[in-house]
Coordinates of C-alpha atoms and ligand atoms in Angstrom, one line a residue:
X1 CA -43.8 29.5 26.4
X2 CA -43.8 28.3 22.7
X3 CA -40.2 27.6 22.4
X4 CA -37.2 27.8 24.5
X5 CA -33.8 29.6 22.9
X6 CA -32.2 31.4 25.4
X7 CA -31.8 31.3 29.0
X8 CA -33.0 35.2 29.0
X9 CA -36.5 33.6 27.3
X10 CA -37.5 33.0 30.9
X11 CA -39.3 34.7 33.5
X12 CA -39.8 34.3 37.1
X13 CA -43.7 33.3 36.9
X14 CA -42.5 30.7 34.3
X15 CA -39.9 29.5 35.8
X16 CA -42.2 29.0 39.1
X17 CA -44.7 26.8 37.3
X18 CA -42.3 24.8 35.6
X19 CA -41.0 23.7 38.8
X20 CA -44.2 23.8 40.4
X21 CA -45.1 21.0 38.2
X22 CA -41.9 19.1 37.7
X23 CA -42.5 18.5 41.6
X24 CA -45.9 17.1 40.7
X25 CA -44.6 15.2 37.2
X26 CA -41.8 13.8 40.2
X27 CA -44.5 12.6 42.6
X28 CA -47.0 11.5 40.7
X29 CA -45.4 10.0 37.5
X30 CA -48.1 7.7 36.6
X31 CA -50.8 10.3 36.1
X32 CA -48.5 12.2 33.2
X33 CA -47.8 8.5 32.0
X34 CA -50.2 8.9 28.5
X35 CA -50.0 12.8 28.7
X36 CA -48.5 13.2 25.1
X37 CA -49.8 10.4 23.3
X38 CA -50.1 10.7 19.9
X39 CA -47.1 13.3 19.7
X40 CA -43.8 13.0 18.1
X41 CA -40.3 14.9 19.4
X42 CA -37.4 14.5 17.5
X43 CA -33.9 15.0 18.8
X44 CA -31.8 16.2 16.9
X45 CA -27.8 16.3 18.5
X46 CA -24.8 17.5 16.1
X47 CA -22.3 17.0 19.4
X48 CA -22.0 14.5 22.0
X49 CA -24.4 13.9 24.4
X50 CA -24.9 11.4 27.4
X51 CA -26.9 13.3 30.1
X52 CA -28.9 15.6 28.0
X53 CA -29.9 13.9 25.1
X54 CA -31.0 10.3 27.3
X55 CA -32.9 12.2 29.9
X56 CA -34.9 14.2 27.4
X57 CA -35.4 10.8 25.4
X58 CA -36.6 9.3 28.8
X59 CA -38.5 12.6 29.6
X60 CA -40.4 12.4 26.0
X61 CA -41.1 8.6 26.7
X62 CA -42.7 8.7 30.1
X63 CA -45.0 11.5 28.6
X64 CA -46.3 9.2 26.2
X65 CA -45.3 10.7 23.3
X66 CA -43.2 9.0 20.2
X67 CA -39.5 9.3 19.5
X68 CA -37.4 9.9 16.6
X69 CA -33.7 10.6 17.1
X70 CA -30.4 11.3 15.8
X71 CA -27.2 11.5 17.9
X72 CA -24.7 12.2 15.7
X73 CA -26.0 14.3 13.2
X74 CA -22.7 15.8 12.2
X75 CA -21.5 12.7 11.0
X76 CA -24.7 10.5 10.6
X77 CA -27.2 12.9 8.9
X78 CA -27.4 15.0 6.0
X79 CA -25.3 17.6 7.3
X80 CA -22.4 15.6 6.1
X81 CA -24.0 15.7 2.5
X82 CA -23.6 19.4 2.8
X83 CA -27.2 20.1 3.9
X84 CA -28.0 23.2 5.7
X85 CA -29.4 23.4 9.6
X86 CA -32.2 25.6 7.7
X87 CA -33.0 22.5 5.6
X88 CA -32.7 19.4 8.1
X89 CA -35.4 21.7 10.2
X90 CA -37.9 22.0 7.3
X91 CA -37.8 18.3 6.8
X92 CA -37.5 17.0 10.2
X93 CA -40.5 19.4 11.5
X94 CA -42.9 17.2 9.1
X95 CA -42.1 14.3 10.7
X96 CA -42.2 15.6 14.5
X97 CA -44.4 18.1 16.5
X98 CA -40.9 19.5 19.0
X99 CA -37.4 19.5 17.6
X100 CA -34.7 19.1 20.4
X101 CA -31.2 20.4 19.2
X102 CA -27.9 20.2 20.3
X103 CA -25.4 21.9 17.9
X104 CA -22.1 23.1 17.2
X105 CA -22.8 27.3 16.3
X106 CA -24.0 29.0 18.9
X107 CA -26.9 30.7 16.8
X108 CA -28.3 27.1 16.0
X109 CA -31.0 27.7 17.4
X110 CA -31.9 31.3 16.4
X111 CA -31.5 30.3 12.8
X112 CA -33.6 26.8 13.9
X113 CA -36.4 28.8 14.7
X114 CA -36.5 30.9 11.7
X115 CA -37.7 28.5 9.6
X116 CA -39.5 26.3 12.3
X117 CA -43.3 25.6 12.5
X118 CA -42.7 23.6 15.5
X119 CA -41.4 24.2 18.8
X120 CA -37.4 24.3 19.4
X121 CA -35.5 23.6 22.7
X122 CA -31.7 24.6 22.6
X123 CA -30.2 21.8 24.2
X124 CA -26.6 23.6 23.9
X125 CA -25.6 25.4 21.1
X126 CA -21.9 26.1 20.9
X127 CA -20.6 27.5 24.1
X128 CA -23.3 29.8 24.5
X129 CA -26.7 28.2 26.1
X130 CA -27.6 25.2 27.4
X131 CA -30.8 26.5 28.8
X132 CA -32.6 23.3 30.3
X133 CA -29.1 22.0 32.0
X134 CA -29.7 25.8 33.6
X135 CA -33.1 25.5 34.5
X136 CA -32.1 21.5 36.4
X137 CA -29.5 23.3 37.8
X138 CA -31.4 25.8 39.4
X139 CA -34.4 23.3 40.1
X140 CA -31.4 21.3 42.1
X141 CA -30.6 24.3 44.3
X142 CA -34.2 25.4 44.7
X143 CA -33.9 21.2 46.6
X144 CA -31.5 21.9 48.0
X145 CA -31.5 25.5 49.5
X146 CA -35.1 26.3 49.4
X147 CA -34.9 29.7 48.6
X148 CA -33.1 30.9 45.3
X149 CA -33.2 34.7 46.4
X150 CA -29.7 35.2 48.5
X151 CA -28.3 32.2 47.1
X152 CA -24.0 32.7 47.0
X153 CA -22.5 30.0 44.6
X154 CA -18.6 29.9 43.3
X155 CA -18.3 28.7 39.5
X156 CA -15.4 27.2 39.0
X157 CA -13.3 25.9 36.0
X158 CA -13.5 26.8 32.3
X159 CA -16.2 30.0 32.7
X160 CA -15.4 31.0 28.8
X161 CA -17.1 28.1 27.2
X162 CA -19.2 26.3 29.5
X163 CA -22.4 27.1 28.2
X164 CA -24.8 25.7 31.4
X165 CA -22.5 28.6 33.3
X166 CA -24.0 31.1 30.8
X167 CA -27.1 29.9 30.9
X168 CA -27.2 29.3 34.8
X169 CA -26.0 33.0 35.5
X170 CA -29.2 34.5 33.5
X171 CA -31.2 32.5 35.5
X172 CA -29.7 33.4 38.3
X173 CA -30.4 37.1 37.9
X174 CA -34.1 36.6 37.5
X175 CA -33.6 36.3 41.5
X176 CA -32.4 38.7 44.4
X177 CA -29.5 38.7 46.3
X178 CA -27.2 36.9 43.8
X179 CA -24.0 36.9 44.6
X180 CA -21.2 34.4 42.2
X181 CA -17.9 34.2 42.8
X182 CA -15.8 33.2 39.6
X183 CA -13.0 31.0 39.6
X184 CA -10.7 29.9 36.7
X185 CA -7.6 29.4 34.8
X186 CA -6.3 32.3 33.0
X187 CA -7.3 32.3 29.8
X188 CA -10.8 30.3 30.5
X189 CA -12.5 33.7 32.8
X190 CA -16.1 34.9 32.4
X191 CA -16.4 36.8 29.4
X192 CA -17.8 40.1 29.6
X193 CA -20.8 40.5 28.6
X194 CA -21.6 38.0 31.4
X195 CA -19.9 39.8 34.0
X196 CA -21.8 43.1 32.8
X197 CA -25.1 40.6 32.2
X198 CA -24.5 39.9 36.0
X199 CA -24.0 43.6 36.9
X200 CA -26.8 44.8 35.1
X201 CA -29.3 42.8 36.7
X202 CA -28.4 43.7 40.5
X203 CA -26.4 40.7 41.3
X204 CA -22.8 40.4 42.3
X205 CA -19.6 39.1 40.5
X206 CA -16.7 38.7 42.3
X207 CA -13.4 37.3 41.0
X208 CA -11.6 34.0 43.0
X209 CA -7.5 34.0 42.2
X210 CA -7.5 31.0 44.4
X211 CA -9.9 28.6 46.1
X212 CA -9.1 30.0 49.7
X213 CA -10.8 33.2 48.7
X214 CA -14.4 31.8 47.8
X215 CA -15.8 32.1 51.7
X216 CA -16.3 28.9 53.4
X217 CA -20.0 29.5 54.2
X218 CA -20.8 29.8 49.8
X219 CA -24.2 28.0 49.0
X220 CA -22.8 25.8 45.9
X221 CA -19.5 25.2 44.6
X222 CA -20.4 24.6 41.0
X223 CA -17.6 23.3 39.2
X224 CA -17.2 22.5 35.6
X225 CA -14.7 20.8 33.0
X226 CA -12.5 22.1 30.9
X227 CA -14.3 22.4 27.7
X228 CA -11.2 20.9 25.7
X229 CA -13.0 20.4 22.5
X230 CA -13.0 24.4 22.0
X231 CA -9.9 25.6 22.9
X232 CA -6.4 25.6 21.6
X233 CA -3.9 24.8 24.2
X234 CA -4.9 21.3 25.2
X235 CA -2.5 21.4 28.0
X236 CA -3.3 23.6 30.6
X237 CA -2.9 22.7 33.8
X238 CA -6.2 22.7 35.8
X239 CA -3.9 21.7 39.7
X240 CA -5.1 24.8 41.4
X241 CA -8.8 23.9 40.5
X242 CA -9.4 21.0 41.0
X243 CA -11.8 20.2 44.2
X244 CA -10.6 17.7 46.7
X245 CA -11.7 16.6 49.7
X246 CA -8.8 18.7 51.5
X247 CA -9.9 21.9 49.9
X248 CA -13.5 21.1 50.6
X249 CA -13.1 20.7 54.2
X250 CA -12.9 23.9 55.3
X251 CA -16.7 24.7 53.9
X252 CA -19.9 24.4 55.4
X253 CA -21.6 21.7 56.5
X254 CA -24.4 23.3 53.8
X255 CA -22.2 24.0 50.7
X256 CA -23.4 21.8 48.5
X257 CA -21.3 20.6 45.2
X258 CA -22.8 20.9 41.8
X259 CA -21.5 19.6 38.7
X260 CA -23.1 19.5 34.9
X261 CA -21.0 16.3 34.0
X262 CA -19.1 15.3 32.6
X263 CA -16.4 15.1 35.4
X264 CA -12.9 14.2 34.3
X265 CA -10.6 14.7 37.3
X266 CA -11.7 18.2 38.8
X267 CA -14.3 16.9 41.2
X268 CA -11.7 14.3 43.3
X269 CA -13.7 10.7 43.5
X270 CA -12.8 11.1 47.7
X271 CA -16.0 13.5 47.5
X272 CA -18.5 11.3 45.8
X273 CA -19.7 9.8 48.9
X274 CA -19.9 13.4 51.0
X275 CA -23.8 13.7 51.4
X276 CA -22.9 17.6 50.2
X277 CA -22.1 16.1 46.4
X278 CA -25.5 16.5 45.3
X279 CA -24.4 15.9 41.3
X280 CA -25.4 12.8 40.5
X281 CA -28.9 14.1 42.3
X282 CA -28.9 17.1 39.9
X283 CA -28.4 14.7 36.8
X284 CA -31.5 13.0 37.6
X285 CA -33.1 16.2 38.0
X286 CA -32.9 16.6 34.5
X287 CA -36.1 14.0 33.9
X288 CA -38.7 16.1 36.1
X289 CA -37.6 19.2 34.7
X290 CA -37.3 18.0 30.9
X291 CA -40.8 16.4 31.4
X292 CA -42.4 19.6 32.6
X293 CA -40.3 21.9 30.3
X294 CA -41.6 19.3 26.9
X295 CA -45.3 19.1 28.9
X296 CA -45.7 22.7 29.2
X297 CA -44.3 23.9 25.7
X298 CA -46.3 21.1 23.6
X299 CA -49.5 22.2 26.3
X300 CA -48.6 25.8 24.8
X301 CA -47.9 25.5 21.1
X302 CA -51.0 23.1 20.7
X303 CA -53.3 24.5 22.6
X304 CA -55.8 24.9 20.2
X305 CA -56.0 21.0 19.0
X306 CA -58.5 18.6 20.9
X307 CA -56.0 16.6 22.8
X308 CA -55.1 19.7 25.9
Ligands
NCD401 C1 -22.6 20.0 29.5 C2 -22.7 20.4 28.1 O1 -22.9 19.6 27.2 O2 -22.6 21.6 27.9 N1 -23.1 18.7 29.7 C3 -24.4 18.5 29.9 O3 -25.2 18.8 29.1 N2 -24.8 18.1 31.1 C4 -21.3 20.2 30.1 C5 -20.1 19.7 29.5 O4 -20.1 19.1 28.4 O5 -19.0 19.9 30.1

């Protein structure tokens, strides 16, 4: 894997070995510690980041390798002098060996890698991917459940522009046995060509009106904000989805609730301490499986120079 763009970049024997050493890069940190000495990522963020855009910085840092970064590239970098994406990735790519982008159009990072000579992660590009949120999400309920294949989860909240939905679904339908349930407010559903994604690769969609039809024994409830930033009518009411400790109780003692983060209020604080709200866990997950993900692209792209 020289790059990664898309969720749908992925397959299952990659997937395996990323998490296969993520585990190891999680028990034994020490021995990665120098791995990517001598190496330079940049990250490169035209929207806000906290989770994403640290744990990658912490990821790049335990691996050894150098840092250059710019969080708020919109307004901070040449962008606001009217440079091009095009551009800022011909310059930046002499000064680092990985670009890391976050950006505002969801072909950022199509048109990033047309002109790259070093790798690119999409680290959320509009609301269309956020591949390596999707891959620490579905490192989390590999944890948590074991098995992926037969895995039931109910997505919940804004399914139109949460883009580590998207790019958890794809993911999702590398495995058997999928079945999602889809919950949100009008207006916010799962756009088609998800639903026919889903379809198309032998899993199951099934559309929620109300909590009390996704079944009690569901794998993961993974619930998400309301993207506000990118939509119009700032003031929906989000009442019938928001996830409180009295809707929770009738699930299963093994329904486990996920979360990208940001929360605002759809996730009630009365569940943080329920030992089945597992997303501050799948936050962290984000440095074993940003270390292996960096590890085994650089390990990939470079093969050929002295260091691997
Ligand atoms: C998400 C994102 O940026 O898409 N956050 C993240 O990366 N963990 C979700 C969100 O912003 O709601």
């Amino acid at each position: 894997m020289k790059n990664l763009i898309n969720s749908e970049d992925l397959n299952l024997n990659e997937i395996e070995k990323l998490f296969l050493l993520a585990d190891k890069m999680n028990k034994k940190q020490k021995k990665y510690d120098e791995s990517l000495k001598g190496f330079v990522i940049a990250t490169l963020f035209y929207e806000p980041s906290t989770r994403t855009r640290l744990s990658f910085e912490s990821a790049i840092q335990k691996l050894g390798a150098g840092l250059i970064s710019t969080e708020n590239a919109k307004e901070s970098g040449s962008a606001k002098k009217g440079e091009s994406l095009e551009d800022t990735i011909r310059i930046i790519q002499g000064y680092a060996d990985m670009i890391i982008l976050r950006h505002f159009d969801n072909d950022s990072s199509e048109i990033a890698l047309k002109v790259a000579s070093v790798p690119i992660i999409n680290a959320g590009s509009g609301n269309g991917e956020h591949p390596p949120q999707g891959l620490l999400d579905l490192y989390t309920i590999r944890q948590y459940k074991k098995e992926i294949d037969n895995t039931t989860i109910a997505i919940i909240g804004d399914l139109k522009n949460s883009r580590t939905v998207h790019s958890l679904i794809k993911l999702l339908c590398l495995y058997k046995n999928i079945t999602i349930y889809g919950l949100s407010i009008k207006g916010l559903e799962l756009p088609q060509k998800y639903v026919e994604y889903i379809n198309n690769h032998n899993s199951k969609f099934i559309i929620c009106k109300s909590f009390s039809e996704i079944p009690s024994s569901v794998n993961f409830i993974y619930q998400t904000r309301i993207q506000i930033e990118r939509i119009e009518n700032k003031n929906l009411s989000i009442e019938d989805i928001i996830l409180n400790k009295e809707r929770f109780s009738r699930f299963s003692q093994n329904t486990f609730i996920m979360h990208p983060l940001p929360r605002l209020n759809e996730i009630s604080t009365d569940l943080d301490d329920d030992k089945r709200s597992i997303y501050f866990q799948q936050a962290h997950n984000g440095i074993p499986t940003k270390m292996a993900l960096i590890y085994s692209i650089i390990k990939d792209f470079y093969k050929n120079k002295k260091h691997f």
